Short mmCIF file of C-alpha atoms in Angstrom, two decimals:
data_model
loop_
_atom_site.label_atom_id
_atom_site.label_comp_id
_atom_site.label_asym_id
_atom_site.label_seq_id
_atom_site.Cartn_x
_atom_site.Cartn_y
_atom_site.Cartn_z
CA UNK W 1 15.41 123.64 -78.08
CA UNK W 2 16.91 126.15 -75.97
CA UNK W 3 19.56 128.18 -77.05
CA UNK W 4 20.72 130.38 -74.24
CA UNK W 5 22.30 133.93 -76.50
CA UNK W 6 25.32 135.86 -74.80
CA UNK W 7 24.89 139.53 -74.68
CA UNK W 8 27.35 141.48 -76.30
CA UNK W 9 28.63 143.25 -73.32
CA UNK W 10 29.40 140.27 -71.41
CA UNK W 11 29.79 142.56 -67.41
CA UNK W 12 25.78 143.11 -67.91
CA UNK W 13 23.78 140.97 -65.74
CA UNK W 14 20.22 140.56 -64.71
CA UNK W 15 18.64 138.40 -62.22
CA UNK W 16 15.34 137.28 -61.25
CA UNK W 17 13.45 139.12 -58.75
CA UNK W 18 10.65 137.08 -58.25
CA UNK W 19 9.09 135.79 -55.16
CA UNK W 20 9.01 132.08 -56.10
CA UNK W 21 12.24 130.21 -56.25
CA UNK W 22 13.74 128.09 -59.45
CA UNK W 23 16.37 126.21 -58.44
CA UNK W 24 19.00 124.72 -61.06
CA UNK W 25 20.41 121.61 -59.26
CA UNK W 26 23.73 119.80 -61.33
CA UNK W 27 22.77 116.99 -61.86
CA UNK W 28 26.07 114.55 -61.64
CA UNK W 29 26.34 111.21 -63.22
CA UNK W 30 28.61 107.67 -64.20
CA UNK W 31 28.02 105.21 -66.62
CA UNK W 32 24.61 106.63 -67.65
CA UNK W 33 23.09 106.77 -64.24
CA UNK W 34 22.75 109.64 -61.93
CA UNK W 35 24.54 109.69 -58.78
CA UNK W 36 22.46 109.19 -55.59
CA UNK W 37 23.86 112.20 -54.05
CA UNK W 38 22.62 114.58 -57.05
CA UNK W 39 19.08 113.19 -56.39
CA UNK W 40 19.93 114.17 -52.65
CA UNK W 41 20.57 117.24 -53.86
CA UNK W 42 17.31 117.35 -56.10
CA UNK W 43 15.28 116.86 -52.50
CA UNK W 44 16.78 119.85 -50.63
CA UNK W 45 15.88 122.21 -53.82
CA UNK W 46 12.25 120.50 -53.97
CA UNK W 47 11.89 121.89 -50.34
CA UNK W 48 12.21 125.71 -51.22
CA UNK W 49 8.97 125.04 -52.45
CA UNK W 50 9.40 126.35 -56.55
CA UNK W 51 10.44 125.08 -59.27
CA UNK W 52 13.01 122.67 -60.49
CA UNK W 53 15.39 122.08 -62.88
CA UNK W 54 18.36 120.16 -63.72
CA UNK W 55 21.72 120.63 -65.46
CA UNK W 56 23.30 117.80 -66.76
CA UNK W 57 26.82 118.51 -68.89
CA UNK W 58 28.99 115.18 -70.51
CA UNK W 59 30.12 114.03 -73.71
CA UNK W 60 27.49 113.68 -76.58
CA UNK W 61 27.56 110.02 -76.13
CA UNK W 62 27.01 109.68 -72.62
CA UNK W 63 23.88 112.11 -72.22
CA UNK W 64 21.07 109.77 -73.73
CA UNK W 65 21.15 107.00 -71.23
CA UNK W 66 21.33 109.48 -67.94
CA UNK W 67 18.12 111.96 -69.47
CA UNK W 68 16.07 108.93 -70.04
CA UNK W 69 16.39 108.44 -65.80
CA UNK W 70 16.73 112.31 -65.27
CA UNK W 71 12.84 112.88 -67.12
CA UNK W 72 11.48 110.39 -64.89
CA UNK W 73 12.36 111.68 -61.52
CA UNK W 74 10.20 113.36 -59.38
CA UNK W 75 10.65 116.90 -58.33
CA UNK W 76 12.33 118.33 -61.71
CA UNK W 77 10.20 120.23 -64.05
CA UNK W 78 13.00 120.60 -66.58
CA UNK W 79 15.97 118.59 -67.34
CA UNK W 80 19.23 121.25 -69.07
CA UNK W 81 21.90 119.42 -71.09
CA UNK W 82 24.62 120.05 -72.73
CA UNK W 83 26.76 117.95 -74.49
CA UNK W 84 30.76 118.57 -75.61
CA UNK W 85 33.86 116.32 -75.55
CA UNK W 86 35.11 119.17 -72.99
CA UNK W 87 32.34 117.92 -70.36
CA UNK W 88 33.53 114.17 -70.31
CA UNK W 89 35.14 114.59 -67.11
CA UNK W 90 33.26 118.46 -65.85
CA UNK W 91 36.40 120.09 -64.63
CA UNK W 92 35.48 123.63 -62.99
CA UNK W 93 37.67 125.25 -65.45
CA UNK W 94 35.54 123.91 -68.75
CA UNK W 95 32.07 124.02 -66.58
CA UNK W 96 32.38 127.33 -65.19
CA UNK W 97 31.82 129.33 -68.43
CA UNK W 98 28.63 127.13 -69.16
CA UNK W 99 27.19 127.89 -65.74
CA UNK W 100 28.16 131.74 -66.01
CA UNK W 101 26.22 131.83 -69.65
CA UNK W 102 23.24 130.11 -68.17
CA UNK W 103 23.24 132.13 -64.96
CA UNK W 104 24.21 136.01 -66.45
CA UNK W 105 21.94 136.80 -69.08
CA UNK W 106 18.35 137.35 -67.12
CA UNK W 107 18.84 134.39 -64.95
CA UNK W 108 15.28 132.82 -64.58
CA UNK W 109 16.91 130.97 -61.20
CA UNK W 110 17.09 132.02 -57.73
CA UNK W 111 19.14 128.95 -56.42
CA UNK W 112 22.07 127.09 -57.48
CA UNK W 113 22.20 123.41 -55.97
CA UNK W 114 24.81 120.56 -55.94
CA UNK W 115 25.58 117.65 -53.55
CA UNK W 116 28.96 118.31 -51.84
CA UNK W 117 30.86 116.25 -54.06
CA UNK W 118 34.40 116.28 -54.71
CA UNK W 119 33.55 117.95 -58.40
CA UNK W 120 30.84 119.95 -57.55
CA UNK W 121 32.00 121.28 -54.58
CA UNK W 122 34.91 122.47 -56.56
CA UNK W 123 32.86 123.87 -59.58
CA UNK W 124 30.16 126.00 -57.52
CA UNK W 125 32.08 127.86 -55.46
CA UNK W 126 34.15 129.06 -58.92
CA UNK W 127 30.50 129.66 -60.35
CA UNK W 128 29.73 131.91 -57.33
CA UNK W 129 33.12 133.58 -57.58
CA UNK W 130 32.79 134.73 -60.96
CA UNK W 131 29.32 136.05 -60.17
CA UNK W 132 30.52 137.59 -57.06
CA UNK W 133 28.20 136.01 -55.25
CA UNK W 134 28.20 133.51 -51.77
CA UNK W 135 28.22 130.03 -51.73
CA UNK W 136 27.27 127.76 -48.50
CA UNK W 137 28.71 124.24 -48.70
CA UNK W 138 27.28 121.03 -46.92
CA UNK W 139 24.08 122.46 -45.88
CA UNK W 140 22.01 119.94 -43.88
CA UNK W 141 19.03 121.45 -44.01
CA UNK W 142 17.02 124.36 -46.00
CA UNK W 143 14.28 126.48 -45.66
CA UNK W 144 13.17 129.40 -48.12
CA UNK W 145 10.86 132.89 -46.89
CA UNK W 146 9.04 133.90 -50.32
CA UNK W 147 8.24 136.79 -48.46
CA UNK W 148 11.34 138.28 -47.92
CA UNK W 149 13.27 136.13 -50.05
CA UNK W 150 15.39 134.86 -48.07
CA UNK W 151 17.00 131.26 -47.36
CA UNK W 152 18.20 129.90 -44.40
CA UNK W 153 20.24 126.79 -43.98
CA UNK W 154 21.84 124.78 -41.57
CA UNK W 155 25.66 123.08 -41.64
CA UNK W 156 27.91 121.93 -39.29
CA UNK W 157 31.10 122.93 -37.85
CA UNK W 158 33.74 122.41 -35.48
CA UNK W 159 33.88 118.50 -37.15
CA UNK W 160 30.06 118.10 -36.14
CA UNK W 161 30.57 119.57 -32.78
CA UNK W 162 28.31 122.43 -33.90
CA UNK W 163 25.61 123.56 -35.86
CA UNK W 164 25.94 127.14 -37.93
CA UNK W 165 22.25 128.64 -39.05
CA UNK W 166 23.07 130.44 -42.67
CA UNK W 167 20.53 132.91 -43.71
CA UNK W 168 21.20 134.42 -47.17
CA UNK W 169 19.25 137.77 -47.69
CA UNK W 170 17.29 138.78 -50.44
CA UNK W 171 20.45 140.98 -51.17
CA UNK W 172 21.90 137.94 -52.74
CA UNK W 173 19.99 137.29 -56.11
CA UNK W 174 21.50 133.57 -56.90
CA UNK W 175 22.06 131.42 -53.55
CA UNK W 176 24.35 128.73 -54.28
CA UNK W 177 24.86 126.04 -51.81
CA UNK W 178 26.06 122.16 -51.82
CA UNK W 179 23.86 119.58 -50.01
CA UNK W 180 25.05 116.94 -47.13
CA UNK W 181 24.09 113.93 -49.06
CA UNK W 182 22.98 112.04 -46.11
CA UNK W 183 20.90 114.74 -44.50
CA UNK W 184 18.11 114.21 -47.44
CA UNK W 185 16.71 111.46 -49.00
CA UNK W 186 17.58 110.91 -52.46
CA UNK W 187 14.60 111.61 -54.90
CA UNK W 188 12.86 108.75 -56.41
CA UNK W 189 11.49 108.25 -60.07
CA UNK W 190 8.04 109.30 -60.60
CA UNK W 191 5.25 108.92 -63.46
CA UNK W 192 5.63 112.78 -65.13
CA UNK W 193 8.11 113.56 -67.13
CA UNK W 194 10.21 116.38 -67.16
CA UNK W 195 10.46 118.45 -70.34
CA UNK W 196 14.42 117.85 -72.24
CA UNK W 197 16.01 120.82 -73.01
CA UNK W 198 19.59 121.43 -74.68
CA UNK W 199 22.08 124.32 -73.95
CA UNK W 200 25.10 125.13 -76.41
CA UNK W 201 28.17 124.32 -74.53
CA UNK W 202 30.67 127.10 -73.83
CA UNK W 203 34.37 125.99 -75.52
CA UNK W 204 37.12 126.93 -73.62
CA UNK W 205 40.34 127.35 -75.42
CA UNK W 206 43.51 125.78 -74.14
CA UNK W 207 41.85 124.95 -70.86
CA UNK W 208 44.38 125.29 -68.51
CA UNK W 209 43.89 121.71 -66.82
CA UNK W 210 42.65 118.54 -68.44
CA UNK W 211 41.85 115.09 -67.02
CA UNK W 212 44.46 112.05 -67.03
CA UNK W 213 42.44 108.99 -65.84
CA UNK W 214 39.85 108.10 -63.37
CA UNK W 215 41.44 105.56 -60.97
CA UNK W 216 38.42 103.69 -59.86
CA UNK W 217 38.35 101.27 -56.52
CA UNK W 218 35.75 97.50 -57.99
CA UNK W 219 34.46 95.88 -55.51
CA UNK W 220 31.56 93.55 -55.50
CA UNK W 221 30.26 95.36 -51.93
CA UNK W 222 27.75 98.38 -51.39
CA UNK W 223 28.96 101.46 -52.34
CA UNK W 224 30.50 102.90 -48.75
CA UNK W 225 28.60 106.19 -49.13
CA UNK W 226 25.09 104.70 -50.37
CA UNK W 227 25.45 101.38 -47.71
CA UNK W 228 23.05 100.40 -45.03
CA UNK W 229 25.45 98.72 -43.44
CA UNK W 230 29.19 99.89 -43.28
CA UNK W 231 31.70 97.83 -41.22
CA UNK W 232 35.18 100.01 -40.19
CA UNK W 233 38.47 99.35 -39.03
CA UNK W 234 40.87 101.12 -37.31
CA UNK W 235 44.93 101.14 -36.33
CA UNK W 236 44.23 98.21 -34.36
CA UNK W 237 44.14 95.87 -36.96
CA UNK W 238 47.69 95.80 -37.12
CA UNK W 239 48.81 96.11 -41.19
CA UNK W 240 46.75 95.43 -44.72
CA UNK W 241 46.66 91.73 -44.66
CA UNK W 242 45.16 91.61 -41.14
CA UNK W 243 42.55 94.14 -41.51
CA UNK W 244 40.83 92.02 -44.92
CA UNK W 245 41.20 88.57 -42.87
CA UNK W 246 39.16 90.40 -40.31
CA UNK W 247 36.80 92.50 -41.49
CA UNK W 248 35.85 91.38 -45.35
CA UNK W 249 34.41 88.19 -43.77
CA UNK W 250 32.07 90.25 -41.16
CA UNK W 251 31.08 92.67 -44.36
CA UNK W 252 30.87 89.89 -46.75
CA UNK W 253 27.96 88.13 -43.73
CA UNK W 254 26.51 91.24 -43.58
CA UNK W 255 26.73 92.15 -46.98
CA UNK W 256 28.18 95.61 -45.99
CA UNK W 257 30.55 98.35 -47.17
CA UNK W 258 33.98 98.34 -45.54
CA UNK W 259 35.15 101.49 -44.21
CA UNK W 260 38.55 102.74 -42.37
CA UNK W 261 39.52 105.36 -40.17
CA UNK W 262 41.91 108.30 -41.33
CA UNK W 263 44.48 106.13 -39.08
CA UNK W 264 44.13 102.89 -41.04
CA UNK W 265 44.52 104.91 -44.40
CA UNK W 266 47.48 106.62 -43.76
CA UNK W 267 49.07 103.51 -42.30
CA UNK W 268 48.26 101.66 -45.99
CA UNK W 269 45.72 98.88 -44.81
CA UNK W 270 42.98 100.48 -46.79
CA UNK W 271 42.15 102.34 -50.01
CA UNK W 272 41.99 106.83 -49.42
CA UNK W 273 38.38 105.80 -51.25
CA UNK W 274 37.36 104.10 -47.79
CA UNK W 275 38.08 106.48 -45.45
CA UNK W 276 35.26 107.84 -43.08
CA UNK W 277 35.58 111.33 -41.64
CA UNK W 278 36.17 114.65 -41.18
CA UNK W 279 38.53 114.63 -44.63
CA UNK W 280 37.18 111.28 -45.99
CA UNK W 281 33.81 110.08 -46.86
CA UNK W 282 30.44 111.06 -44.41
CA UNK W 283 27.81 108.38 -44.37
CA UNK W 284 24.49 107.49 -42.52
CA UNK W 285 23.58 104.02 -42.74
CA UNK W 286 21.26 101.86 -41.12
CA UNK W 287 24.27 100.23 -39.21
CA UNK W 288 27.65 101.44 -38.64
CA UNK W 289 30.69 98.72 -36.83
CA UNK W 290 33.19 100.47 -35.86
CA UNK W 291 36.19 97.68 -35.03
CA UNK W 292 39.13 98.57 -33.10
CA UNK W 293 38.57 102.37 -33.62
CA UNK W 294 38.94 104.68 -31.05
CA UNK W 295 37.10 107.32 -32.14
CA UNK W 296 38.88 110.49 -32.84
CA UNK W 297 36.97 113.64 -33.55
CA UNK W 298 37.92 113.51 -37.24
CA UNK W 299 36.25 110.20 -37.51
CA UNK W 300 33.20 110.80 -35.49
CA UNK W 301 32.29 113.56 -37.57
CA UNK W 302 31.88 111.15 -40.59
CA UNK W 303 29.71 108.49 -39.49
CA UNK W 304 27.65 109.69 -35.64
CA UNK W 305 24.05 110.41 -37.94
CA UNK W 306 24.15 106.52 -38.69
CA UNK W 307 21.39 105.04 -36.96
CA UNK W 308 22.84 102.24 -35.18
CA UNK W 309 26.55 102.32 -33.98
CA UNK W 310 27.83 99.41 -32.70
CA UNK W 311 31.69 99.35 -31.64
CA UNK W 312 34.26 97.19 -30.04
CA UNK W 313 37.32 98.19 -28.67
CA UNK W 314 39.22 96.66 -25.78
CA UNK W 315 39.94 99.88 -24.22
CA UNK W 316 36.57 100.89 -22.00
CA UNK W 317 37.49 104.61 -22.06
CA UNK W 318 37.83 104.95 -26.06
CA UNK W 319 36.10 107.72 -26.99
CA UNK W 320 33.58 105.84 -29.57
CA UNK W 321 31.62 104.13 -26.72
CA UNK W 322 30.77 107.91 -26.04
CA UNK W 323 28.67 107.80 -29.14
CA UNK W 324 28.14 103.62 -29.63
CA UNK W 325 24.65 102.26 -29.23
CA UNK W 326 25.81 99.51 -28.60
CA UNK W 327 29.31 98.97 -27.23
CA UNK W 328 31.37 95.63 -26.15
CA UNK W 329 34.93 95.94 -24.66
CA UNK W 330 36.78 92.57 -26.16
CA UNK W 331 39.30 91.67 -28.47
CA UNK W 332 38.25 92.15 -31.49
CA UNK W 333 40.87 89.49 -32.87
CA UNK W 334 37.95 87.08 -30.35
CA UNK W 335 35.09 88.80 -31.03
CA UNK W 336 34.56 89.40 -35.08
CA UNK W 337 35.85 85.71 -36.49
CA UNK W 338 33.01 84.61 -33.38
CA UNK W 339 30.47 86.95 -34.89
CA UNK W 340 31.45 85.73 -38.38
CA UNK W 341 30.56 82.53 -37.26
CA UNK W 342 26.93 83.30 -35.53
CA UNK W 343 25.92 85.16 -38.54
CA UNK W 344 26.67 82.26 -40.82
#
């Protein structure tokens, strides 16, 4: 059992100087299994080419199920946990203190590792802070110099338009960064096991937020940011009513994810939890249908890694047949209920 012991001046710090990187990677997780992104995450730190371990923080009754899964994947050599009613829902404010324990006191790890998720990418950067230390968000790629201990990573910016190279210096003892979810593949379970240890969880008094509810979109499709296939729909499907008589029969044939542009969100014909873009949700399936979307920067910059884009649009010049594999000016209003019917 590991019990991680405070020092009694709390502003000394020490950190690891070795050569070979240990990355801690949060592991996140709902209704006892790990989210896909997290074991996205766990296959960026696997490529710095140390070890691996992974932090896992909830309520005492919700741990068991996810560490059964978290043992068995491949890449982690030890699985952190740490149980308290505080970590039901990790808010940065209650996880912070735990990460700051585990990362202060001789810090066996080099790198701190997330997926870019809307918790974690809230709680690392607050980690970092109170280390004083950098933090590089949405990486899409990673590679780590033993030799001179340094990291250097890859994100993009400008809404995809570009692509920043990172390098963080062996000047920087802890490297934190979140991981683009669909830049790596998400880690698979293996045969070894990973060794279980638990960490005492840091109370925080009077925590100055706390969590109402969870608000959660059912929905017997794919996940939209784990789908192979993702059908969208833009402003052109005229209000809420129209754009499920269109497009929930094309998903439902293809057995797809339905997705929306920013302009079909704010205009209330779909759920903020199906946005794609810039500010919404980036994916990378195997198919991508983008219906009656134009094609706005914002939106491009959530879904142009998918591997097939197929888009229709009656307008020749929108700016989505600029990145379309396969484009076909029609009415859509023509074209989808005639797909519908092929695919049947």
């Amino acid at each position: 059992m590991l019990r991680a012991a405070v020092l009694a001046r709390s502003f000394a710090r020490g950190y690891a100087t070795a050569a070979s990187p240990h990355a801690l990677v949060f592991l996140e997780h709902c209704k006892g299994k790990l989210d896909s992104s997290s074991l996205s995450a766990l296959t960026a730190a696997s490529q710095l080419g140390g070890r691996v371990s992974g932090l896992i923080v909830g309520a005492p009754g919700d741990l068991p199920a996810v560490l059964e899964q978290a043992k068995k994947v491949t890449g982690l050599d030890t699985v952190l946990h740490s149980a308290s009613p505080q970590y039901s829902t990790p808010l940065p404010e209650t996880v912070t203190p735990l990460f700051v324990k585990l990362l202060s006191t001789q810090s066996p790890f080099t790198h701190v590792v997330s997926a870019h998720s809307s918790s974690a990418k809230s709680i690392l950067p607050r980690v970092a802070a109170k280390l004083d230390l950098p933090a590089v968000s949405d990486i899409t790629s990673v590679q780590h110099d033993s030799s001179s201990n340094s990291t250097t990573f890859t994100r993009p910016i400008y809404a995809g338009n570009a692509i920043s190279t990172v390098r963080a210096s062996d000047s920087i003892p802890i490297k934190f960064f979140t991981v683009r979810s669909t830049a790596f593949s998400a880690a698979t379970l293996g045969g070894a096991e990973a060794k279980i240890e638990s960490v005492d969880p840091v109370h925080v008094p009077n925590p100055p937020t706390e969590h109402v509810s969870t608000s959660l979109t059912k929905s017997d499709r794919p996940d939209l940011g784990v789908a192979s296939r993702v059908v969208s729909g833009g402003r052109a499907l005229k209000n809420a009513e129209t754009f499920k008589a269109t497009l929930f029969p094309l998903a439902d044939a293809l057995g797809a994810a339905v997705g929306a542009s920013r302009a079909a969100v704010d205009a209330g014909y779909a759920d903020n939890s199906l946005q794609v873009g810039q500010t919404g949700k980036v994916v990378a399936p195997e198919l991508y249908m983008a219906i009656g979307i134009s094609g706005a920067i914002q939106h491009l910059a959530g879904m142009k890694d998918s591997k097939l884009i197929v888009a229709i649009n009656k307008d020749p010049d929108a700016p989505i047949f600029q990145v379309a594999d396969v484009g076909l000016v029609a009415d859509l209003y023509e074209a989808v209920p005639e797909m519908v019917e092929k695919l049947k």
